[in-house]
Short mmCIF file of C-alpha atoms in Angstrom, two decimals:
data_model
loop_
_atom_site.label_atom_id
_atom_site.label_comp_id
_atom_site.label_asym_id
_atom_site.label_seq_id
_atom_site.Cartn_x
_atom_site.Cartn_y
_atom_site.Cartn_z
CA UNK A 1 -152.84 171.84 -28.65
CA UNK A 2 -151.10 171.98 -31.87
CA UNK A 3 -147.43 170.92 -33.08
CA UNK A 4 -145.67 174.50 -33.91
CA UNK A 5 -142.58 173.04 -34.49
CA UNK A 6 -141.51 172.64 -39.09
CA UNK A 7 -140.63 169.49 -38.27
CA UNK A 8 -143.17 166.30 -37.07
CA UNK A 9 -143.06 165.03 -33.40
CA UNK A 10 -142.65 161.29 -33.33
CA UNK A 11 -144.64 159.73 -30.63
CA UNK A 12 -142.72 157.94 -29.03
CA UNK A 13 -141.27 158.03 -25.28
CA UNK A 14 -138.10 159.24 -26.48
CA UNK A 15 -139.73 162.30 -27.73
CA UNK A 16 -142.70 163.42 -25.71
CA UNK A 17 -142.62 163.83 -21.22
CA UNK A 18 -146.16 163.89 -20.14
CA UNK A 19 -146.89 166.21 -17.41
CA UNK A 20 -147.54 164.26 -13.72
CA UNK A 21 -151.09 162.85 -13.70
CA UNK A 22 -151.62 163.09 -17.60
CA UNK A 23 -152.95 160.09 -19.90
CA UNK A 24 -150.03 159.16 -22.37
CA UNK A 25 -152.30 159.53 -25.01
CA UNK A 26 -151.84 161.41 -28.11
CA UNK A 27 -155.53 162.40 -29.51
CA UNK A 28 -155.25 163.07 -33.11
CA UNK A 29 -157.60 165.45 -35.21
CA UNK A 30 -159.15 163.22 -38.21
CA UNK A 31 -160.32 165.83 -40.78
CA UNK A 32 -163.42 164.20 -40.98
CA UNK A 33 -165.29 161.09 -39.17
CA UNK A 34 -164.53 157.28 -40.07
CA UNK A 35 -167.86 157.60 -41.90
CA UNK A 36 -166.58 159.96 -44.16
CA UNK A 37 -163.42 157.73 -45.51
CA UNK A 38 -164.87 154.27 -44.97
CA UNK A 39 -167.01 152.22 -47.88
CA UNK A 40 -170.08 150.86 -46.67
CA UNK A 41 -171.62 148.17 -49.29
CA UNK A 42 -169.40 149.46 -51.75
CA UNK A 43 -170.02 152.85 -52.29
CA UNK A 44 -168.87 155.93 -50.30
CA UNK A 45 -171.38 156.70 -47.56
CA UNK A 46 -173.04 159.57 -48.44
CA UNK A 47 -171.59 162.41 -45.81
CA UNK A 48 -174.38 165.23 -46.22
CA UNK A 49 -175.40 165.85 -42.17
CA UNK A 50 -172.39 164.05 -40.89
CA UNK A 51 -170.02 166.19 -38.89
CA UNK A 52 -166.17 166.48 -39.87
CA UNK A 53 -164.15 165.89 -36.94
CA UNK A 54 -163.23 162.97 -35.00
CA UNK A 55 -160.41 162.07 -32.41
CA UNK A 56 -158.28 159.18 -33.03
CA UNK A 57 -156.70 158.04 -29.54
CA UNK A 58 -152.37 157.05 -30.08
CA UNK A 59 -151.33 155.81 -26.45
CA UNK A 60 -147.35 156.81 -26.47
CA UNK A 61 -145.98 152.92 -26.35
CA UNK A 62 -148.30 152.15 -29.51
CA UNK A 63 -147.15 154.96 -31.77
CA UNK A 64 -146.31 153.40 -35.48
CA UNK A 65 -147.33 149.88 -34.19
CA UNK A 66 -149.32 148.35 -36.76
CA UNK A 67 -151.41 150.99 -39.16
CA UNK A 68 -151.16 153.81 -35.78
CA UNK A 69 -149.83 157.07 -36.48
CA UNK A 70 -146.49 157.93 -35.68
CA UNK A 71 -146.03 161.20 -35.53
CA UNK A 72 -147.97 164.30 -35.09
CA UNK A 73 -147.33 166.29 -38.22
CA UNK A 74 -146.25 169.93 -38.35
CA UNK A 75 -149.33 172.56 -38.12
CA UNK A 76 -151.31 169.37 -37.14
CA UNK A 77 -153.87 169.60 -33.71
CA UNK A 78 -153.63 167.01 -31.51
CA UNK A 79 -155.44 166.42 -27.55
CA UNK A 80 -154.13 165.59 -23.98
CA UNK A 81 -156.41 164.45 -21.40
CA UNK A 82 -155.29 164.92 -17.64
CA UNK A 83 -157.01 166.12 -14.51
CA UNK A 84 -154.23 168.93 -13.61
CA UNK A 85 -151.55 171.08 -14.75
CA UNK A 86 -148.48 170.82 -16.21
CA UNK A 87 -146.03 170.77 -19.19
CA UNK A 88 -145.51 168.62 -22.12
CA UNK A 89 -141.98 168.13 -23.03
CA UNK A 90 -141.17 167.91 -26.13
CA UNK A 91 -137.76 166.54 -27.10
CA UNK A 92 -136.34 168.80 -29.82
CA UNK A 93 -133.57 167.00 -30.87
CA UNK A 94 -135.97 163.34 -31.54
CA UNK A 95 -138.23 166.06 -34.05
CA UNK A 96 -138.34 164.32 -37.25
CA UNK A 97 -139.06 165.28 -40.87
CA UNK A 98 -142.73 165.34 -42.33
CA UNK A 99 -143.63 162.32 -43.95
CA UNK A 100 -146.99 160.10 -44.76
CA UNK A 101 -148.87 159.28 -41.73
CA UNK A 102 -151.27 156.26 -41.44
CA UNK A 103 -155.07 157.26 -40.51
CA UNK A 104 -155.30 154.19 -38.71
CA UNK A 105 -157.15 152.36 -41.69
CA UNK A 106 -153.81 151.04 -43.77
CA UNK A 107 -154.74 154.47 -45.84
CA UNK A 108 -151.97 157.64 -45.24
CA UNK A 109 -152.22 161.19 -45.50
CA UNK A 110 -149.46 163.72 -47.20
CA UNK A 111 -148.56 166.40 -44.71
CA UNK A 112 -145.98 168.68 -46.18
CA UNK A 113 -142.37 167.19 -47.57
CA UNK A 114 -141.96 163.30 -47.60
CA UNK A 115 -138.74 162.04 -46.27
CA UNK A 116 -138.94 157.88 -46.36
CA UNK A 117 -135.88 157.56 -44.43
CA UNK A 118 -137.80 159.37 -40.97
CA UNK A 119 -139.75 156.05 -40.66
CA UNK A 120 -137.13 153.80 -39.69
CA UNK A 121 -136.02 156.26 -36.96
CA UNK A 122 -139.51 156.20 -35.18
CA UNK A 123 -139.84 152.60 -35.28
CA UNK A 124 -136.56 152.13 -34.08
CA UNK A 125 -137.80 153.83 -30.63
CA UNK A 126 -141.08 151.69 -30.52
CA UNK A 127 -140.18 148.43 -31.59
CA UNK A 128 -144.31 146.84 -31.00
CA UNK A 129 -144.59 147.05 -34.54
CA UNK A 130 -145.59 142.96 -34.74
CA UNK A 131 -147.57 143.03 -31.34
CA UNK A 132 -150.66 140.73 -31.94
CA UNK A 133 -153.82 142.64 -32.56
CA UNK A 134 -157.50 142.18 -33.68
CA UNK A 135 -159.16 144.90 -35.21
CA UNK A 136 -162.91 144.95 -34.99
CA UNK A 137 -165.02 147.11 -37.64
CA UNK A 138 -168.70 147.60 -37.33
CA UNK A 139 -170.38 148.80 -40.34
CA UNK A 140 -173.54 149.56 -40.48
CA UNK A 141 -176.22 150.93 -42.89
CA UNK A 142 -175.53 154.60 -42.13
CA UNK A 143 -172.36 154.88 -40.09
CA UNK A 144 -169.14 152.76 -38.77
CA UNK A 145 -166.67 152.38 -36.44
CA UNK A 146 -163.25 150.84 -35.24
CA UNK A 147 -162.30 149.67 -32.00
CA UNK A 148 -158.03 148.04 -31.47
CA UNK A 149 -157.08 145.17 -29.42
CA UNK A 150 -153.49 144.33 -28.86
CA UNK A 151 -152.11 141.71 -26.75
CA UNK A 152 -149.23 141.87 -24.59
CA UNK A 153 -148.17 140.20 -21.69
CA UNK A 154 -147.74 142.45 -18.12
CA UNK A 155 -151.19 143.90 -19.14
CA UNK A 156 -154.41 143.98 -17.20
CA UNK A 157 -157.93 144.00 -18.34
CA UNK A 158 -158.33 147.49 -16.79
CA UNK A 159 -156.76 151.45 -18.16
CA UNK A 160 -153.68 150.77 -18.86
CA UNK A 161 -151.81 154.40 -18.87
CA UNK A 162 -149.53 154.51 -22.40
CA UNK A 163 -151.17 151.84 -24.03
CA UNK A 164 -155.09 152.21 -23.88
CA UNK A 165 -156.99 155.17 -25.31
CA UNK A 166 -160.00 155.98 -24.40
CA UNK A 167 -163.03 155.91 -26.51
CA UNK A 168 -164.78 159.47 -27.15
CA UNK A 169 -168.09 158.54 -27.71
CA UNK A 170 -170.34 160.63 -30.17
CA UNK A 171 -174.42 160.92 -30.83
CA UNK A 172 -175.42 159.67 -34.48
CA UNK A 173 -173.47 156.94 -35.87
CA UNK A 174 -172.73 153.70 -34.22
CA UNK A 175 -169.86 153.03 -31.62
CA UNK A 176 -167.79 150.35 -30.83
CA UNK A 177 -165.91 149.47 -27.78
CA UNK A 178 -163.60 147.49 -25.14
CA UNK A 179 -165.40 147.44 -21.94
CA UNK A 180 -162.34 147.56 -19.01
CA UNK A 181 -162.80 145.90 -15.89
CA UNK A 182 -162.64 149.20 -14.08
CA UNK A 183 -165.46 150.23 -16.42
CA UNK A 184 -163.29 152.69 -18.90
CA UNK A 185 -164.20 152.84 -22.33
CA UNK A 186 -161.76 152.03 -24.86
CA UNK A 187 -160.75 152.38 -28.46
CA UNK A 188 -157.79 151.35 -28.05
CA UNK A 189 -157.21 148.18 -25.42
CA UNK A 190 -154.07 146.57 -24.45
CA UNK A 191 -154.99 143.42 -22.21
CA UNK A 192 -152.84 140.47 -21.69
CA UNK A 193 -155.37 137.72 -23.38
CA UNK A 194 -158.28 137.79 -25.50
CA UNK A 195 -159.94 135.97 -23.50
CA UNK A 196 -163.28 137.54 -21.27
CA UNK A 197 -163.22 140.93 -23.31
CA UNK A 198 -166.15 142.86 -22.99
CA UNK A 199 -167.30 144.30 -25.80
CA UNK A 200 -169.44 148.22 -25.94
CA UNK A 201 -171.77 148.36 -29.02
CA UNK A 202 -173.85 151.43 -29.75
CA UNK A 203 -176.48 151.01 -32.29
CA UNK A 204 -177.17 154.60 -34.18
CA UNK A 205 -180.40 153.28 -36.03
CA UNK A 206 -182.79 149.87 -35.83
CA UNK A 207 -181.18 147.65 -38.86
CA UNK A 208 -178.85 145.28 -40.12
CA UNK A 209 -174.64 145.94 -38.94
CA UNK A 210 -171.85 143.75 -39.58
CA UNK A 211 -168.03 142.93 -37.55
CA UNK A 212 -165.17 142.78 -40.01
CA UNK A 213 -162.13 140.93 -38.36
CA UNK A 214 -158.68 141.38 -38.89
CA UNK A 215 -155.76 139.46 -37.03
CA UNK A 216 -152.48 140.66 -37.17
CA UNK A 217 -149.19 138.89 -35.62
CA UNK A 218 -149.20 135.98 -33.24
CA UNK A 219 -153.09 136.07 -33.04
CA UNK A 220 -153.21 134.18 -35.84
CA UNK A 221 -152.34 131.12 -34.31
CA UNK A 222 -154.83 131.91 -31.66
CA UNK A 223 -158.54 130.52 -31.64
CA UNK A 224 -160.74 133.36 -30.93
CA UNK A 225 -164.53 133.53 -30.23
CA UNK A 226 -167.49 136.00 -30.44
CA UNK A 227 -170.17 135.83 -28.08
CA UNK A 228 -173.58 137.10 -28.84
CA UNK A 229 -175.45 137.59 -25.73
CA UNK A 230 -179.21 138.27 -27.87
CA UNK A 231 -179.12 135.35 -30.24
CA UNK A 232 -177.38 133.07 -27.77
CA UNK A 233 -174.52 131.98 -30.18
CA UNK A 234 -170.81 131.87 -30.33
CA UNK A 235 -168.97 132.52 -33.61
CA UNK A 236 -165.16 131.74 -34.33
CA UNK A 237 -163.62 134.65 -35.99
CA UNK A 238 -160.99 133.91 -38.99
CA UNK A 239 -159.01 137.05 -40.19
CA UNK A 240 -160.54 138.32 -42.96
CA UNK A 241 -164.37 136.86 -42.04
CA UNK A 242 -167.34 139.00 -40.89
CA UNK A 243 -170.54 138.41 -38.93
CA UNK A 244 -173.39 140.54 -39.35
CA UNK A 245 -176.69 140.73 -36.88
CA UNK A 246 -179.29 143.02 -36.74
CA UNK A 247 -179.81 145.74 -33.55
CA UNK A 248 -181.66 148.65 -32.57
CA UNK A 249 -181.39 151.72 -31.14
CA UNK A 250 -181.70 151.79 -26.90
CA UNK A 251 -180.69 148.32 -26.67
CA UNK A 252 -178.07 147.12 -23.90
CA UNK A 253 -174.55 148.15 -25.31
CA UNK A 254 -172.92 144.82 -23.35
CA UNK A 255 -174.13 142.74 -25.97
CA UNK A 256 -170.63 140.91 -27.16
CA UNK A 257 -167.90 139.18 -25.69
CA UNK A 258 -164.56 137.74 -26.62
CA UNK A 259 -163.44 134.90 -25.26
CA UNK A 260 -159.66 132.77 -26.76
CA UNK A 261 -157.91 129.57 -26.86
CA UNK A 262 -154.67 128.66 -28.08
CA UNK A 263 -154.50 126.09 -30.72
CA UNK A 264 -152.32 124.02 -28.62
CA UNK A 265 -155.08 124.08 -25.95
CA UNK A 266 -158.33 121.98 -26.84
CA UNK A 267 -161.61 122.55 -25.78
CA UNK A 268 -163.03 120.58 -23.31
CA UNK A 269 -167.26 119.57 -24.84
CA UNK A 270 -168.60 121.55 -21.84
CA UNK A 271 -166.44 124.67 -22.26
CA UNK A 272 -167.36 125.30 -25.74
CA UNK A 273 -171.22 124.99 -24.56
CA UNK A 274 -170.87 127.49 -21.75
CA UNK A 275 -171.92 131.24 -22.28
CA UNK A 276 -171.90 133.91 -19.57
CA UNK A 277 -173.18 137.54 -20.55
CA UNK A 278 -175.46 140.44 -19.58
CA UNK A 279 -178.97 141.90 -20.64
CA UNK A 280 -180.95 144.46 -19.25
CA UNK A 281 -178.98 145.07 -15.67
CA UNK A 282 -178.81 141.16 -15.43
CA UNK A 283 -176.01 137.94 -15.42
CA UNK A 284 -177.16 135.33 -17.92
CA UNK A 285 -175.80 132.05 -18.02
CA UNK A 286 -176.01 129.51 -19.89
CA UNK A 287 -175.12 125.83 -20.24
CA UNK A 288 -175.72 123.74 -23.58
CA UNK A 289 -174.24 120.67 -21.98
CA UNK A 290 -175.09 117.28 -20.05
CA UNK A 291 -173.09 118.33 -16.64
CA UNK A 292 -175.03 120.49 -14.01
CA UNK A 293 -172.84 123.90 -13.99
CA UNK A 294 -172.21 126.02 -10.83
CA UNK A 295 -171.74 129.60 -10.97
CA UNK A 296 -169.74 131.96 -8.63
CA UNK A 297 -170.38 135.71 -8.86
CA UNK A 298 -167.66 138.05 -7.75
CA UNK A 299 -167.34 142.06 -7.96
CA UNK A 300 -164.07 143.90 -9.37
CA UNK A 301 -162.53 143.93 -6.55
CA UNK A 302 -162.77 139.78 -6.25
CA UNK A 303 -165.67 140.30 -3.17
CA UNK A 304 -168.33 137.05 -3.43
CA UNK A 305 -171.38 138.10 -4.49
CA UNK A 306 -174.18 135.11 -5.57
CA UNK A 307 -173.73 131.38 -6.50
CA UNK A 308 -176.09 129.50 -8.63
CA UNK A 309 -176.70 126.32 -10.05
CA UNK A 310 -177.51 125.90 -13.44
CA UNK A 311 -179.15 122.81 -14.81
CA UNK A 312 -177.66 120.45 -17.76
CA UNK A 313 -179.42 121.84 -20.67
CA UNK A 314 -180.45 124.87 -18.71
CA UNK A 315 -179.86 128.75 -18.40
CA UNK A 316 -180.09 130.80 -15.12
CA UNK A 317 -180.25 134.46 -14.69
CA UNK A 318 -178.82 136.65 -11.22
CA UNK A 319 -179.92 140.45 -11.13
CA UNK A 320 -180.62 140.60 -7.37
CA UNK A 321 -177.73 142.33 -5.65
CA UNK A 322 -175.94 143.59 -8.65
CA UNK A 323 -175.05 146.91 -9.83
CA UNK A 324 -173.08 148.11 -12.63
CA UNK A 325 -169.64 147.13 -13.38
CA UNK A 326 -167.40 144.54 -14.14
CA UNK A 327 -168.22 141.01 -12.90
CA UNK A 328 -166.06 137.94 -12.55
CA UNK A 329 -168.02 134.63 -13.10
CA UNK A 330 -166.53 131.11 -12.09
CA UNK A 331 -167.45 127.98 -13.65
CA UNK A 332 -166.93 124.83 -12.07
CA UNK A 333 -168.09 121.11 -12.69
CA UNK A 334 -166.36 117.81 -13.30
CA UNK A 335 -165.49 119.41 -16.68
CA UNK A 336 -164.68 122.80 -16.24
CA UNK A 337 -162.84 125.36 -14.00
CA UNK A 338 -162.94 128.20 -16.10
CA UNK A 339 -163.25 132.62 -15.35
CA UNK A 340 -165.44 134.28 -17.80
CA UNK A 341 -165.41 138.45 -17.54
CA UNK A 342 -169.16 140.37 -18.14
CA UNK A 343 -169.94 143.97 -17.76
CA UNK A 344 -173.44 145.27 -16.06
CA UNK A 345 -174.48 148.07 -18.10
#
């Protein structure tokens, strides 16, 4: 589709009626791929082979929240996914003026004339422009990506129509991911807590990558944790800090998972030495502290599937019976009662 209107459409509810059965989703056109405008070890990635083109997904409530775009921009293409037919409404009288819009790195294109006064209009109509978010960059030797995570209460961990977008996933450069719990790929993931996010991560070559983290609102007063399911290890991640691990191509993309703790909330010892991921098709748990650990295994839609015990110092492993999809794991002993999320690729 493309905007034929002189002026830009904000997007915003107050502007744009989605046909019945439509995503509320506005995909933008990049004029070229994340690789092509993002520095990898300091120097421009070299963009000889790459292809120009890439879809960044808007969901309608998010429009202007944080670095998002806000408007699609007159002339500009944009995408609507939905499974029948229909018309978009567009809301003349909400068109605003062209102005800079945000690529969704804190960098902004010029499209046509500049009016600074149109902003304060559009986020007038969306007022999530402080809702807490982490933003998770991979970076890699040859290629990168970005995946959003905002929090916001009255959420769910599945597709949340208006504020996820989905993830368009591409051959050749590496992809990252929210894994929903009604298995839906996501670039863009609204959920009500950090905590049990399951994280897609697509390696485009064997070598070295590295997570940038950056926190934005009330997540900074929020402990938050990366899992890594290969090395075994959990990692606090600080705004501004990175982690880097090596990969290869093939492997299992349900590698990572977030988990989160206020800072008003301690950690109990055991909690902090409990991990529960996935590798190759199976559940892997393991417990790092003194206190024998049971595990209950339930499907997505909360059916029991397996319990087992898992020794003090000990790991356990559950394949039989499972299939892929989202699991829910509880973990109970004298010091814990916790839920931990995990996707079977």
């Amino acid at each position: 589709m493309s905007n034929s209107y002189p002026a830009a459409i904000p997007i915003t509810t107050h502007a744009m009626t989605f046909p019945t059965g439509a995503e509320q989703n506005v995909y933008l056109l990049n004029t070229g791929t994340r690789d092509q405008w993002r520095k990898l070890n300091g120097q421009a990635i070299n963009q000889d082979g790459y292809r120009s083109g890439q879809y960044l997904a808007v969901p309608l409530n998010l429009g202007g929240t944080s670095e998002f775009p806000d408007r699609i921009p007159s002339t500009h293409s944009f995408m609507i996914l939905t499974e029948g037919s229909g018309d978009l409404h567009i809301n003349y009288m909400n068109l605003t003026k062209n102005t800079k819009v945000n690529r969704g790195d804190g960098t902004e294109i010029v499209t046509r004339s500049v009016d600074n006064n149109s902003a304060s209009v559009i986020g007038a109509q969306n007022n999530n422009s402080q809702l807490p978010s982490l933003v998770m960059d991979v970076i890699g030797e040859e290629s990168a990506d970005r995946v959003w995570i905002f929090k916001k209460q009255g959420s769910s961990h599945n597709f949340n129509n208006g504020w996820d977008g989905r993830k368009m996933l591409e051959d050749g450069i590496a992809q990252l991911y929210v894994n929903a719990t009604d298995d839906s790929k996501l670039q863009v993931a609204t959920v009500p807590e950090l905590n049990s996010v399951s994280l897609g991560f697509i390696a485009d070559t064997d070598g070295k990558y590295t997570f940038e983290f950056a926190q934005m609102g009330q997540l900074k007063g929020t402990d938050i944790y990366l899992h890594d399911a290969v090395t075994g290890t959990t990692h606090e991640i600080e705004d501004g800090k990175s982690y880097s691990f090596t990969a290869k191509r093939g492997e299992s993309p349900g590698r990572f998972r977030l988990s989160s703790k206020d800072n008003g909330t301690f950690l109990s010892a055991d909690e902090a030495l409990l991990d529960v991921s996935t590798k190759d098709g199976a559940i892997m748990i393991v417990n790092a502290s003194s206190n024998v650990l049971s595990a209950f295994v339930y499907d997505s839609n909360g059916a029991f599937v397996q319990r087992v015990e898992v020794d003090a110092n000990g790991k356990a492993s559950i394949k039989s019976g499972l299939v892929k999809g989202m699991y829910m794991v509880r973990l109970q002993n004298s010091e814990v009662n916790d839920v931990r999320r995990v996707t079977v690729e």
